[in-house]
Amino acid sequence: MEQIKNNTIQREVTVEGSMTFAKLENGLHTSDFVSFESVQMEAFSAKCKVQIMRDGNVYITELPKRVRNTPIFREDNSSLSLGMNGKYYFVFTIEEGREDELPEQLVRQAKAIAKKVVQSLKVNG
């Protein structure tokens, strides 16, 4: 099977084997597949959606990679970015234990980024 397009199979390999299902003591599910055949394929690791049906069928679909927002402006502990949904995001992070610095740093960095936005609008406007 050699089709190349969105959501179509590019290459399919069918193997026979044994699958074991289990539930761990912490409540998480696990499953292992052991192939009965010698197969040469590229190893990979991915985040996936796994569906195990009542009849024992298993469906595994790789989830798309997360698209991260690219920062427009950055400061020491904060950044401003434009999300894929057309919304601006201001993110500020600071370590636990630095609560005494938090208000001052938050205001300072938010003002610094706001100045950069205003300057950007003047240059582009």
PDB file of C-alpha atoms in Angstrom:
ATOM      1  CA  MET A   1       0.000   0.000   0.000  1.00  0.00           C
ATOM      2  CA  GLU A   2       1.811   3.140  -1.201  1.00  0.00           C
ATOM      3  CA  GLN A   3      -0.500   6.163  -1.043  1.00  0.00           C
ATOM      4  CA  ILE A   4       0.763   9.541   0.122  1.00  0.00           C
ATOM      5  CA  LYS A   5      -1.843  12.117   1.212  1.00  0.00           C
ATOM      6  CA  ASN A   6      -3.273  13.434   4.477  1.00  0.00           C
ATOM      7  CA  ASN A   7      -4.571  10.613   6.694  1.00  0.00           C
ATOM      8  CA  THR A   8      -3.971   7.875   4.142  1.00  0.00           C
ATOM      9  CA  ILE A   9      -1.745   4.863   4.649  1.00  0.00           C
ATOM     10  CA  GLN A  10       1.733   5.333   3.239  1.00  0.00           C
ATOM     11  CA  ARG A  11       3.110   1.933   4.235  1.00  0.00           C
ATOM     12  CA  GLU A  12       1.393  -0.881   6.113  1.00  0.00           C
ATOM     13  CA  VAL A  13       3.008  -3.921   7.724  1.00  0.00           C
ATOM     14  CA  THR A  14       0.930  -6.789   9.106  1.00  0.00           C
ATOM     15  CA  VAL A  15       2.478  -9.136  11.674  1.00  0.00           C
ATOM     16  CA  GLU A  16       1.172 -11.951  13.811  1.00  0.00           C
ATOM     17  CA  GLY A  17       1.827 -11.918  17.512  1.00  0.00           C
ATOM     18  CA  SER A  18       0.444 -11.927  21.017  1.00  0.00           C
ATOM     19  CA  MET A  19      -0.883  -8.963  22.996  1.00  0.00           C
ATOM     20  CA  THR A  20      -1.095  -8.896  26.784  1.00  0.00           C
ATOM     21  CA  PHE A  21      -3.390  -6.485  28.648  1.00  0.00           C
ATOM     22  CA  ALA A  22      -2.953  -5.597  32.311  1.00  0.00           C
ATOM     23  CA  LYS A  23      -3.981  -3.084  34.937  1.00  0.00           C
ATOM     24  CA  LEU A  24      -1.268  -1.895  37.327  1.00  0.00           C
ATOM     25  CA  GLU A  25      -1.695  -1.471  41.082  1.00  0.00           C
ATOM     26  CA  ASN A  26      -1.851   2.314  40.610  1.00  0.00           C
ATOM     27  CA  GLY A  27      -4.871   1.892  38.299  1.00  0.00           C
ATOM     28  CA  LEU A  28      -3.073   2.568  35.006  1.00  0.00           C
ATOM     29  CA  HIS A  29      -3.537   0.241  32.055  1.00  0.00           C
ATOM     30  CA  THR A  30      -0.692  -1.360  30.139  1.00  0.00           C
ATOM     31  CA  SER A  31      -0.389  -3.621  27.135  1.00  0.00           C
ATOM     32  CA  ASP A  32       2.496  -5.360  25.394  1.00  0.00           C
ATOM     33  CA  PHE A  33       2.665  -6.807  21.898  1.00  0.00           C
ATOM     34  CA  VAL A  34       5.151  -9.537  21.042  1.00  0.00           C
ATOM     35  CA  SER A  35       5.621 -10.363  17.361  1.00  0.00           C
ATOM     36  CA  PHE A  36       5.899 -13.999  16.302  1.00  0.00           C
ATOM     37  CA  GLU A  37       7.679 -12.940  13.106  1.00  0.00           C
ATOM     38  CA  SER A  38      11.013 -11.319  12.310  1.00  0.00           C
ATOM     39  CA  VAL A  39      10.155  -7.832  11.074  1.00  0.00           C
ATOM     40  CA  GLN A  40      12.542  -5.097   9.971  1.00  0.00           C
ATOM     41  CA  MET A  41      11.066  -1.674  10.610  1.00  0.00           C
ATOM     42  CA  GLU A  42      12.108   1.687  11.993  1.00  0.00           C
ATOM     43  CA  ALA A  43      11.720   1.978  15.768  1.00  0.00           C
ATOM     44  CA  PHE A  44       9.756   4.980  17.032  1.00  0.00           C
ATOM     45  CA  SER A  45       8.213   6.413  20.162  1.00  0.00           C
ATOM     46  CA  ALA A  46       5.110   8.609  20.113  1.00  0.00           C
ATOM     47  CA  LYS A  47       2.189   9.949  22.107  1.00  0.00           C
ATOM     48  CA  CYS A  48      -0.872   8.026  21.001  1.00  0.00           C
ATOM     49  CA  LYS A  49      -4.582   7.535  21.497  1.00  0.00           C
ATOM     50  CA  VAL A  50      -5.240   3.884  22.309  1.00  0.00           C
ATOM     51  CA  GLN A  51      -8.694   2.315  22.101  1.00  0.00           C
ATOM     52  CA  ILE A  52      -9.232  -1.205  23.351  1.00  0.00           C
ATOM     53  CA  MET A  53     -12.645  -2.464  22.394  1.00  0.00           C
ATOM     54  CA  ARG A  54     -14.793  -4.980  24.255  1.00  0.00           C
ATOM     55  CA  ASP A  55     -14.100  -7.633  21.619  1.00  0.00           C
ATOM     56  CA  GLY A  56     -10.320  -7.283  22.133  1.00  0.00           C
ATOM     57  CA  ASN A  57      -9.593  -5.205  19.048  1.00  0.00           C
ATOM     58  CA  VAL A  58      -6.943  -2.533  19.620  1.00  0.00           C
ATOM     59  CA  TYR A  59      -6.728   0.748  17.709  1.00  0.00           C
ATOM     60  CA  ILE A  60      -3.662   2.966  18.153  1.00  0.00           C
ATOM     61  CA  THR A  61      -3.429   6.385  16.523  1.00  0.00           C
ATOM     62  CA  GLU A  62      -0.461   8.710  16.894  1.00  0.00           C
ATOM     63  CA  LEU A  63      -1.447  12.160  18.118  1.00  0.00           C
ATOM     64  CA  PRO A  64      -0.206  15.165  16.117  1.00  0.00           C
ATOM     65  CA  LYS A  65       2.806  16.996  17.483  1.00  0.00           C
ATOM     66  CA  ARG A  66       1.990  19.962  19.698  1.00  0.00           C
ATOM     67  CA  VAL A  67       2.438  23.266  17.908  1.00  0.00           C
ATOM     68  CA  ARG A  68       3.931  25.738  20.339  1.00  0.00           C
ATOM     69  CA  ASN A  69       3.357  29.463  20.159  1.00  0.00           C
ATOM     70  CA  THR A  70       6.430  31.414  19.082  1.00  0.00           C
ATOM     71  CA  PRO A  71       7.196  34.288  21.466  1.00  0.00           C
ATOM     72  CA  ILE A  72       6.941  37.760  19.939  1.00  0.00           C
ATOM     73  CA  PHE A  73       8.625  39.433  22.940  1.00  0.00           C
ATOM     74  CA  ARG A  74      10.498  37.947  25.904  1.00  0.00           C
ATOM     75  CA  GLU A  75      11.646  39.088  29.308  1.00  0.00           C
ATOM     76  CA  ASP A  76      13.422  37.216  32.125  1.00  0.00           C
ATOM     77  CA  ASN A  77      10.388  35.220  33.329  1.00  0.00           C
ATOM     78  CA  SER A  78       7.702  36.140  30.805  1.00  0.00           C
ATOM     79  CA  SER A  79       6.789  36.163  27.146  1.00  0.00           C
ATOM     80  CA  LEU A  80       4.097  37.455  24.810  1.00  0.00           C
ATOM     81  CA  SER A  81       2.999  35.248  21.935  1.00  0.00           C
ATOM     82  CA  LEU A  82       0.213  35.022  19.383  1.00  0.00           C
ATOM     83  CA  GLY A  83      -1.636  31.725  19.522  1.00  0.00           C
ATOM     84  CA  MET A  84      -2.954  29.714  16.581  1.00  0.00           C
ATOM     85  CA  ASN A  85      -6.440  30.820  17.646  1.00  0.00           C
ATOM     86  CA  GLY A  86      -5.624  34.511  17.060  1.00  0.00           C
ATOM     87  CA  LYS A  87      -5.365  35.365  20.764  1.00  0.00           C
ATOM     88  CA  TYR A  88      -2.370  36.969  22.474  1.00  0.00           C
ATOM     89  CA  TYR A  89      -0.912  35.157  25.468  1.00  0.00           C
ATOM     90  CA  PHE A  90       1.189  36.729  28.226  1.00  0.00           C
ATOM     91  CA  VAL A  91       2.913  34.024  30.267  1.00  0.00           C
ATOM     92  CA  PHE A  92       4.785  34.735  33.511  1.00  0.00           C
ATOM     93  CA  THR A  93       6.540  32.075  35.561  1.00  0.00           C
ATOM     94  CA  ILE A  94       8.559  32.278  38.757  1.00  0.00           C
ATOM     95  CA  GLU A  95       9.849  29.603  41.100  1.00  0.00           C
ATOM     96  CA  GLU A  96       8.112  28.735  44.339  1.00  0.00           C
ATOM     97  CA  GLY A  97       9.823  30.430  47.252  1.00  0.00           C
ATOM     98  CA  ARG A  98      10.231  33.739  45.416  1.00  0.00           C
ATOM     99  CA  GLU A  99       6.752  35.000  46.327  1.00  0.00           C
ATOM    100  CA  ASP A 100       8.210  38.172  47.833  1.00  0.00           C
ATOM    101  CA  GLU A 101       9.584  39.133  44.371  1.00  0.00           C
ATOM    102  CA  LEU A 102       6.488  38.076  42.459  1.00  0.00           C
ATOM    103  CA  PRO A 103       4.441  41.328  42.418  1.00  0.00           C
ATOM    104  CA  GLU A 104       7.430  43.537  41.556  1.00  0.00           C
ATOM    105  CA  GLN A 105       8.751  41.197  38.850  1.00  0.00           C
ATOM    106  CA  LEU A 106       5.312  40.652  37.327  1.00  0.00           C
ATOM    107  CA  VAL A 107       4.648  44.388  37.035  1.00  0.00           C
ATOM    108  CA  ARG A 108       8.176  45.182  35.796  1.00  0.00           C
ATOM    109  CA  GLN A 109       8.162  42.523  33.093  1.00  0.00           C
ATOM    110  CA  ALA A 110       4.580  43.216  31.994  1.00  0.00           C
ATOM    111  CA  LYS A 111       5.463  46.931  31.627  1.00  0.00           C
ATOM    112  CA  ALA A 112       8.630  46.063  29.691  1.00  0.00           C
ATOM    113  CA  ILE A 113       6.714  43.892  27.245  1.00  0.00           C
ATOM    114  CA  ALA A 114       3.946  46.506  26.960  1.00  0.00           C
ATOM    115  CA  LYS A 115       6.614  49.109  26.013  1.00  0.00           C
ATOM    116  CA  LYS A 116       7.951  46.761  23.334  1.00  0.00           C
ATOM    117  CA  VAL A 117       4.426  46.309  21.941  1.00  0.00           C
ATOM    118  CA  VAL A 118       3.862  50.085  21.833  1.00  0.00           C
ATOM    119  CA  GLN A 119       7.233  50.648  20.116  1.00  0.00           C
ATOM    120  CA  SER A 120       6.419  47.899  17.625  1.00  0.00           C
ATOM    121  CA  LEU A 121       3.056  49.490  16.826  1.00  0.00           C
ATOM    122  CA  LYS A 122       4.718  52.917  16.279  1.00  0.00           C
ATOM    123  CA  VAL A 123       7.306  51.448  13.903  1.00  0.00           C
ATOM    124  CA  ASN A 124       4.754  49.370  11.978  1.00  0.00           C
ATOM    125  CA  GLY A 125       1.929  51.943  12.170  1.00  0.00           C
TER     126      GLY A 125
END
